[in-house]
């Protein structure tokens, strides 16, 4: 599934208990790394985004440092979370 389709799907409905791998920019490998770090659900990663003040740049840095995401992957994930917040918070 393309990142843009994942982002559209993710931001179109409430969070619920979506898997961390449903976040745009997060595939199998990065998803497994997040799970290993204790972030099993998308809402766990959302919590980190909120702790960082909904700052996309800080979230990108956190994803790069925590799980080795590249700039595109981290940026897509941060944008996805920010768009979800705009729609539901």
mmCIF file of N, CA and C in Angstrom:
data_model
loop_
_atom_site.group_PDB
_atom_site.id
_atom_site.type_symbol
_atom_site.label_atom_id
_atom_site.label_comp_id
_atom_site.label_asym_id
_atom_site.label_seq_id
_atom_site.Cartn_x
_atom_site.Cartn_y
_atom_site.Cartn_z
ATOM 1 N N UNK A 1 0.861 -1.177 0.000
ATOM 2 C CA UNK A 1 0.000 0.000 0.000
ATOM 3 C C UNK A 1 0.900 1.230 0.000
ATOM 4 N N UNK A 2 0.543 2.206 -0.812
ATOM 5 C CA UNK A 2 1.351 3.417 -0.888
ATOM 6 C C UNK A 2 1.206 4.238 0.384
ATOM 7 N N UNK A 3 2.214 5.071 0.638
ATOM 8 C CA UNK A 3 2.178 5.931 1.825
ATOM 9 C C UNK A 3 0.984 6.859 1.778
ATOM 10 N N UNK A 4 0.702 7.415 0.605
ATOM 11 C CA UNK A 4 -0.423 8.343 0.521
ATOM 12 C C UNK A 4 -1.743 7.635 0.811
ATOM 13 N N UNK A 5 -1.886 6.392 0.388
ATOM 14 C CA UNK A 5 -3.103 5.641 0.686
ATOM 15 C C UNK A 5 -3.160 5.299 2.172
ATOM 16 N N UNK A 6 -2.016 4.932 2.757
ATOM 17 C CA UNK A 6 -1.981 4.650 4.200
ATOM 18 C C UNK A 6 -2.365 5.897 4.983
ATOM 19 N N UNK A 7 -1.866 7.069 4.547
ATOM 20 C CA UNK A 7 -2.171 8.301 5.251
ATOM 21 C C UNK A 7 -3.661 8.612 5.142
ATOM 22 N N UNK A 8 -4.204 8.456 3.957
ATOM 23 C CA UNK A 8 -5.635 8.718 3.747
ATOM 24 C C UNK A 8 -6.476 7.791 4.617
ATOM 25 N N UNK A 9 -6.137 6.511 4.625
ATOM 26 C CA UNK A 9 -6.882 5.541 5.434
ATOM 27 C C UNK A 9 -6.755 5.859 6.925
ATOM 28 N N UNK A 10 -5.544 6.192 7.352
ATOM 29 C CA UNK A 10 -5.308 6.429 8.772
ATOM 30 C C UNK A 10 -6.044 7.673 9.261
ATOM 31 N N UNK A 11 -6.009 8.727 8.471
ATOM 32 C CA UNK A 11 -6.574 10.004 8.918
ATOM 33 C C UNK A 11 -8.080 10.104 8.693
ATOM 34 N N UNK A 12 -8.671 9.080 8.130
ATOM 35 C CA UNK A 12 -10.099 9.149 7.807
ATOM 36 C C UNK A 12 -11.010 8.623 8.914
ATOM 37 N N UNK A 13 -10.433 8.090 9.982
ATOM 38 C CA UNK A 13 -11.260 7.512 11.040
ATOM 39 C C UNK A 13 -10.583 7.640 12.398
ATOM 40 N N UNK A 14 -11.352 7.487 13.468
ATOM 41 C CA UNK A 14 -10.763 7.565 14.812
ATOM 42 C C UNK A 14 -9.641 6.551 15.014
ATOM 43 N N UNK A 15 -8.800 6.815 15.989
ATOM 44 C CA UNK A 15 -7.600 6.013 16.241
ATOM 45 C C UNK A 15 -7.925 4.574 16.636
ATOM 46 N N UNK A 16 -8.805 4.402 17.593
ATOM 47 C CA UNK A 16 -9.098 3.051 18.058
ATOM 48 C C UNK A 16 -7.825 2.344 18.475
ATOM 49 N N UNK A 17 -7.696 1.094 18.111
ATOM 50 C CA UNK A 17 -6.507 0.310 18.437
ATOM 51 C C UNK A 17 -5.761 -0.085 17.169
ATOM 52 N N UNK A 18 -5.547 0.905 16.300
ATOM 53 C CA UNK A 18 -4.826 0.648 15.058
ATOM 54 C C UNK A 18 -3.398 0.204 15.377
ATOM 55 N N UNK A 19 -2.924 -0.707 14.577
ATOM 56 C CA UNK A 19 -1.552 -1.190 14.731
ATOM 57 C C UNK A 19 -0.570 -0.079 14.374
ATOM 58 N N UNK A 20 0.589 -0.108 14.984
ATOM 59 C CA UNK A 20 1.608 0.905 14.706
ATOM 60 C C UNK A 20 1.995 0.879 13.226
ATOM 61 N N UNK A 21 1.907 -0.278 12.602
ATOM 62 C CA UNK A 21 2.274 -0.405 11.192
ATOM 63 C C UNK A 21 1.241 0.225 10.257
ATOM 64 N N UNK A 22 0.123 0.693 10.793
ATOM 65 C CA UNK A 22 -0.866 1.375 9.964
ATOM 66 C C UNK A 22 -0.514 2.843 9.744
ATOM 67 N N UNK A 23 0.489 3.346 10.471
ATOM 68 C CA UNK A 23 0.935 4.730 10.296
ATOM 69 C C UNK A 23 1.666 4.889 8.967
ATOM 70 N N UNK A 24 1.404 6.002 8.290
ATOM 71 C CA UNK A 24 2.128 6.295 7.057
ATOM 72 C C UNK A 24 3.616 6.364 7.365
ATOM 73 N N UNK A 25 4.435 5.812 6.474
ATOM 74 C CA UNK A 25 5.882 5.830 6.657
ATOM 75 C C UNK A 25 6.424 4.690 7.495
ATOM 76 N N UNK A 26 5.542 3.941 8.139
ATOM 77 C CA UNK A 26 5.973 2.847 9.013
ATOM 78 C C UNK A 26 5.570 1.518 8.374
ATOM 79 N N UNK A 27 6.570 0.796 7.912
ATOM 80 C CA UNK A 27 6.336 -0.515 7.319
ATOM 81 C C UNK A 27 6.633 -1.615 8.325
ATOM 82 N N UNK A 28 6.857 -2.801 7.799
ATOM 83 C CA UNK A 28 7.099 -3.969 8.660
ATOM 84 C C UNK A 28 8.339 -3.783 9.534
ATOM 85 N N UNK A 29 9.447 -3.409 8.915
ATOM 86 C CA UNK A 29 10.721 -3.328 9.636
ATOM 87 C C UNK A 29 10.676 -2.250 10.729
ATOM 88 N N UNK A 30 10.249 -1.039 10.364
ATOM 89 C CA UNK A 30 10.185 0.038 11.358
ATOM 90 C C UNK A 30 9.100 -0.236 12.388
ATOM 91 N N UNK A 31 8.004 -0.850 11.944
ATOM 92 C CA UNK A 31 6.942 -1.209 12.875
ATOM 93 C C UNK A 31 7.434 -2.184 13.928
ATOM 94 N N UNK A 32 8.218 -3.165 13.493
ATOM 95 C CA UNK A 32 8.779 -4.131 14.444
ATOM 96 C C UNK A 32 9.719 -3.450 15.432
ATOM 97 N N UNK A 33 10.484 -2.474 14.948
ATOM 98 C CA UNK A 33 11.388 -1.743 15.846
ATOM 99 C C UNK A 33 10.584 -0.944 16.873
ATOM 100 N N UNK A 34 9.491 -0.318 16.436
ATOM 101 C CA UNK A 34 8.651 0.422 17.379
ATOM 102 C C UNK A 34 8.038 -0.517 18.416
ATOM 103 N N UNK A 35 7.573 -1.667 17.964
ATOM 104 C CA UNK A 35 7.000 -2.651 18.889
ATOM 105 C C UNK A 35 8.053 -3.085 19.906
ATOM 106 N N UNK A 36 9.272 -3.326 19.436
ATOM 107 C CA UNK A 36 10.364 -3.699 20.349
ATOM 108 C C UNK A 36 10.636 -2.610 21.380
ATOM 109 N N UNK A 37 10.367 -1.352 21.013
ATOM 110 C CA UNK A 37 10.573 -0.218 21.923
ATOM 111 C C UNK A 37 9.349 0.050 22.808
ATOM 112 N N UNK A 38 8.300 -0.780 22.651
ATOM 113 C CA UNK A 38 7.119 -0.639 23.494
ATOM 114 C C UNK A 38 5.980 0.165 22.882
ATOM 115 N N UNK A 39 6.063 0.441 21.588
ATOM 116 C CA UNK A 39 5.037 1.213 20.893
ATOM 117 C C UNK A 39 4.266 0.280 19.957
ATOM 118 N N UNK A 40 3.365 -0.519 20.532
ATOM 119 C CA UNK A 40 2.647 -1.534 19.766
ATOM 120 C C UNK A 40 1.515 -0.934 18.931
ATOM 121 N N UNK A 41 0.876 0.080 19.463
ATOM 122 C CA UNK A 41 -0.287 0.672 18.797
ATOM 123 C C UNK A 41 0.021 2.075 18.308
ATOM 124 N N UNK A 42 -0.728 2.497 17.311
ATOM 125 C CA UNK A 42 -0.557 3.848 16.780
ATOM 126 C C UNK A 42 -0.795 4.890 17.862
ATOM 127 N N UNK A 43 -1.718 4.610 18.802
ATOM 128 C CA UNK A 43 -1.968 5.601 19.853
ATOM 129 C C UNK A 43 -0.764 5.775 20.776
ATOM 130 N N UNK A 44 0.100 4.775 20.877
ATOM 131 C CA UNK A 44 1.332 4.932 21.656
ATOM 132 C C UNK A 44 2.256 5.952 20.987
ATOM 133 N N UNK A 45 2.363 5.869 19.675
ATOM 134 C CA UNK A 45 3.191 6.816 18.920
ATOM 135 C C UNK A 45 2.535 8.194 18.937
ATOM 136 N N UNK A 46 1.210 8.247 18.851
ATOM 137 C CA UNK A 46 0.505 9.516 18.973
ATOM 138 C C UNK A 46 0.828 10.174 20.312
ATOM 139 N N UNK A 47 0.875 9.396 21.364
ATOM 140 C CA UNK A 47 1.214 9.934 22.677
ATOM 141 C C UNK A 47 2.573 10.608 22.670
ATOM 142 N N UNK A 48 3.542 9.991 22.018
ATOM 143 C CA UNK A 48 4.872 10.602 21.910
ATOM 144 C C UNK A 48 4.791 11.905 21.118
ATOM 145 N N UNK A 49 4.008 11.911 20.047
ATOM 146 C CA UNK A 49 3.832 13.113 19.233
ATOM 147 C C UNK A 49 3.232 14.239 20.075
ATOM 148 N N UNK A 50 2.277 13.900 20.910
ATOM 149 C CA UNK A 50 1.652 14.908 21.777
ATOM 150 C C UNK A 50 2.638 15.398 22.837
ATOM 151 N N UNK A 51 3.444 14.500 23.395
ATOM 152 C CA UNK A 51 4.470 14.893 24.366
ATOM 153 C C UNK A 51 5.447 15.888 23.725
ATOM 154 N N UNK A 52 5.699 15.703 22.453
ATOM 155 C CA UNK A 52 6.604 16.596 21.722
ATOM 156 C C UNK A 52 5.896 17.865 21.235
ATOM 157 N N UNK A 53 4.707 18.106 21.751
ATOM 158 C CA UNK A 53 3.983 19.334 21.437
ATOM 159 C C UNK A 53 3.444 19.399 20.020
ATOM 160 N N UNK A 54 3.163 18.245 19.425
ATOM 161 C CA UNK A 54 2.679 18.154 18.046
ATOM 162 C C UNK A 54 3.636 18.846 17.064
ATOM 163 N N UNK A 55 4.919 18.773 17.372
ATOM 164 C CA UNK A 55 5.951 19.380 16.545
ATOM 165 C C UNK A 55 6.484 18.323 15.577
ATOM 166 N N UNK A 56 6.202 18.514 14.288
ATOM 167 C CA UNK A 56 6.604 17.514 13.302
ATOM 168 C C UNK A 56 8.119 17.350 13.230
ATOM 169 N N UNK A 57 8.862 18.451 13.337
ATOM 170 C CA UNK A 57 10.324 18.362 13.256
ATOM 171 C C UNK A 57 10.898 17.540 14.408
ATOM 172 N N UNK A 58 10.372 17.754 15.612
ATOM 173 C CA UNK A 58 10.845 16.968 16.762
ATOM 174 C C UNK A 58 10.471 15.503 16.611
ATOM 175 N N UNK A 59 9.285 15.233 16.054
ATOM 176 C CA UNK A 59 8.856 13.850 15.849
ATOM 177 C C UNK A 59 9.751 13.158 14.835
ATOM 178 N N UNK A 60 10.114 13.876 13.781
ATOM 179 C CA UNK A 60 11.023 13.313 12.773
ATOM 180 C C UNK A 60 12.348 12.941 13.425
ATOM 181 N N UNK A 61 12.904 13.847 14.224
ATOM 182 C CA UNK A 61 14.169 13.556 14.905
ATOM 183 C C UNK A 61 14.028 12.363 15.839
ATOM 184 N N UNK A 62 12.900 12.286 16.570
ATOM 185 C CA UNK A 62 12.677 11.187 17.498
ATOM 186 C C UNK A 62 12.627 9.852 16.751
ATOM 187 N N UNK A 63 11.904 9.807 15.632
ATOM 188 C CA UNK A 63 11.797 8.566 14.851
ATOM 189 C C UNK A 63 13.142 8.154 14.264
ATOM 190 N N UNK A 64 13.925 9.114 13.831
ATOM 191 C CA UNK A 64 15.259 8.805 13.308
ATOM 192 C C UNK A 64 16.142 8.234 14.414
ATOM 193 N N UNK A 65 16.121 8.871 15.570
ATOM 194 C CA UNK A 65 16.960 8.425 16.684
ATOM 195 C C UNK A 65 16.498 7.100 17.275
ATOM 196 N N UNK A 66 15.188 6.947 17.440
ATOM 197 C CA UNK A 66 14.631 5.784 18.146
ATOM 198 C C UNK A 66 14.677 4.509 17.312
ATOM 199 N N UNK A 67 14.308 4.620 16.018
ATOM 200 C CA UNK A 67 14.173 3.398 15.221
ATOM 201 C C UNK A 67 14.944 3.436 13.903
ATOM 202 N N UNK A 68 15.701 4.490 13.670
ATOM 203 C CA UNK A 68 16.503 4.556 12.455
ATOM 204 C C UNK A 68 15.710 4.849 11.193
ATOM 205 N N UNK A 69 14.579 5.521 11.335
ATOM 206 C CA UNK A 69 13.786 5.889 10.155
ATOM 207 C C UNK A 69 14.573 6.897 9.319
ATOM 208 N N UNK A 70 14.365 6.872 8.010
ATOM 209 C CA UNK A 70 14.993 7.892 7.182
ATOM 210 C C UNK A 70 14.093 9.142 7.169
ATOM 211 N N UNK A 71 14.550 10.189 6.531
ATOM 212 C CA UNK A 71 13.817 11.461 6.549
ATOM 213 C C UNK A 71 12.419 11.331 5.964
ATOM 214 N N UNK A 72 12.278 10.605 4.855
ATOM 215 C CA UNK A 72 10.966 10.463 4.232
ATOM 216 C C UNK A 72 10.017 9.669 5.124
ATOM 217 N N UNK A 73 10.478 8.546 5.638
ATOM 218 C CA UNK A 73 9.632 7.719 6.498
ATOM 219 C C UNK A 73 9.184 8.498 7.729
ATOM 220 N N UNK A 74 10.133 9.144 8.389
ATOM 221 C CA UNK A 74 9.819 9.899 9.602
ATOM 222 C C UNK A 74 8.903 11.076 9.289
ATOM 223 N N UNK A 75 9.153 11.747 8.177
ATOM 224 C CA UNK A 75 8.316 12.876 7.783
ATOM 225 C C UNK A 75 6.896 12.461 7.466
ATOM 226 N N UNK A 76 6.753 11.332 6.768
ATOM 227 C CA UNK A 76 5.416 10.822 6.448
ATOM 228 C C UNK A 76 4.653 10.463 7.720
ATOM 229 N N UNK A 77 5.328 9.857 8.662
ATOM 230 C CA UNK A 77 4.683 9.470 9.917
ATOM 231 C C UNK A 77 4.267 10.705 10.704
ATOM 232 N N UNK A 78 5.156 11.666 10.821
ATOM 233 C CA UNK A 78 4.841 12.888 11.563
ATOM 234 C C UNK A 78 3.682 13.643 10.923
ATOM 235 N N UNK A 79 3.681 13.714 9.598
ATOM 236 C CA UNK A 79 2.595 14.394 8.881
ATOM 237 C C UNK A 79 1.274 13.658 9.094
ATOM 238 N N UNK A 80 1.334 12.347 9.063
ATOM 239 C CA UNK A 80 0.144 11.522 9.276
ATOM 240 C C UNK A 80 -0.457 11.802 10.660
ATOM 241 N N UNK A 81 0.386 11.816 11.671
ATOM 242 C CA UNK A 81 -0.093 12.078 13.026
ATOM 243 C C UNK A 81 -0.643 13.498 13.155
ATOM 244 N N UNK A 82 0.025 14.452 12.532
ATOM 245 C CA UNK A 82 -0.442 15.836 12.603
ATOM 246 C C UNK A 82 -1.792 15.985 11.906
ATOM 247 N N UNK A 83 -1.955 15.358 10.762
ATOM 248 C CA UNK A 83 -3.236 15.429 10.059
ATOM 249 C C UNK A 83 -4.350 14.739 10.842
ATOM 250 N N UNK A 84 -4.009 13.623 11.502
ATOM 251 C CA UNK A 84 -5.002 12.946 12.329
ATOM 252 C C UNK A 84 -5.430 13.872 13.479
ATOM 253 N N UNK A 85 -4.462 14.531 14.107
ATOM 254 C CA UNK A 85 -4.779 15.460 15.200
ATOM 255 C C UNK A 85 -5.664 16.594 14.717
ATOM 256 N N UNK A 86 -5.358 17.137 13.540
ATOM 257 C CA UNK A 86 -6.175 18.227 12.991
ATOM 258 C C UNK A 86 -7.622 17.780 12.771
ATOM 259 N N UNK A 87 -7.781 16.516 12.401
ATOM 260 C CA UNK A 87 -9.122 16.011 12.102
ATOM 261 C C UNK A 87 -9.897 15.609 13.351
ATOM 262 N N UNK A 88 -9.202 15.129 14.393
ATOM 263 C CA UNK A 88 -9.906 14.507 15.514
ATOM 264 C C UNK A 88 -9.686 15.150 16.892
ATOM 265 N N UNK A 89 -8.732 16.058 17.021
ATOM 266 C CA UNK A 89 -8.507 16.696 18.323
ATOM 267 C C UNK A 89 -8.973 18.140 18.303
#
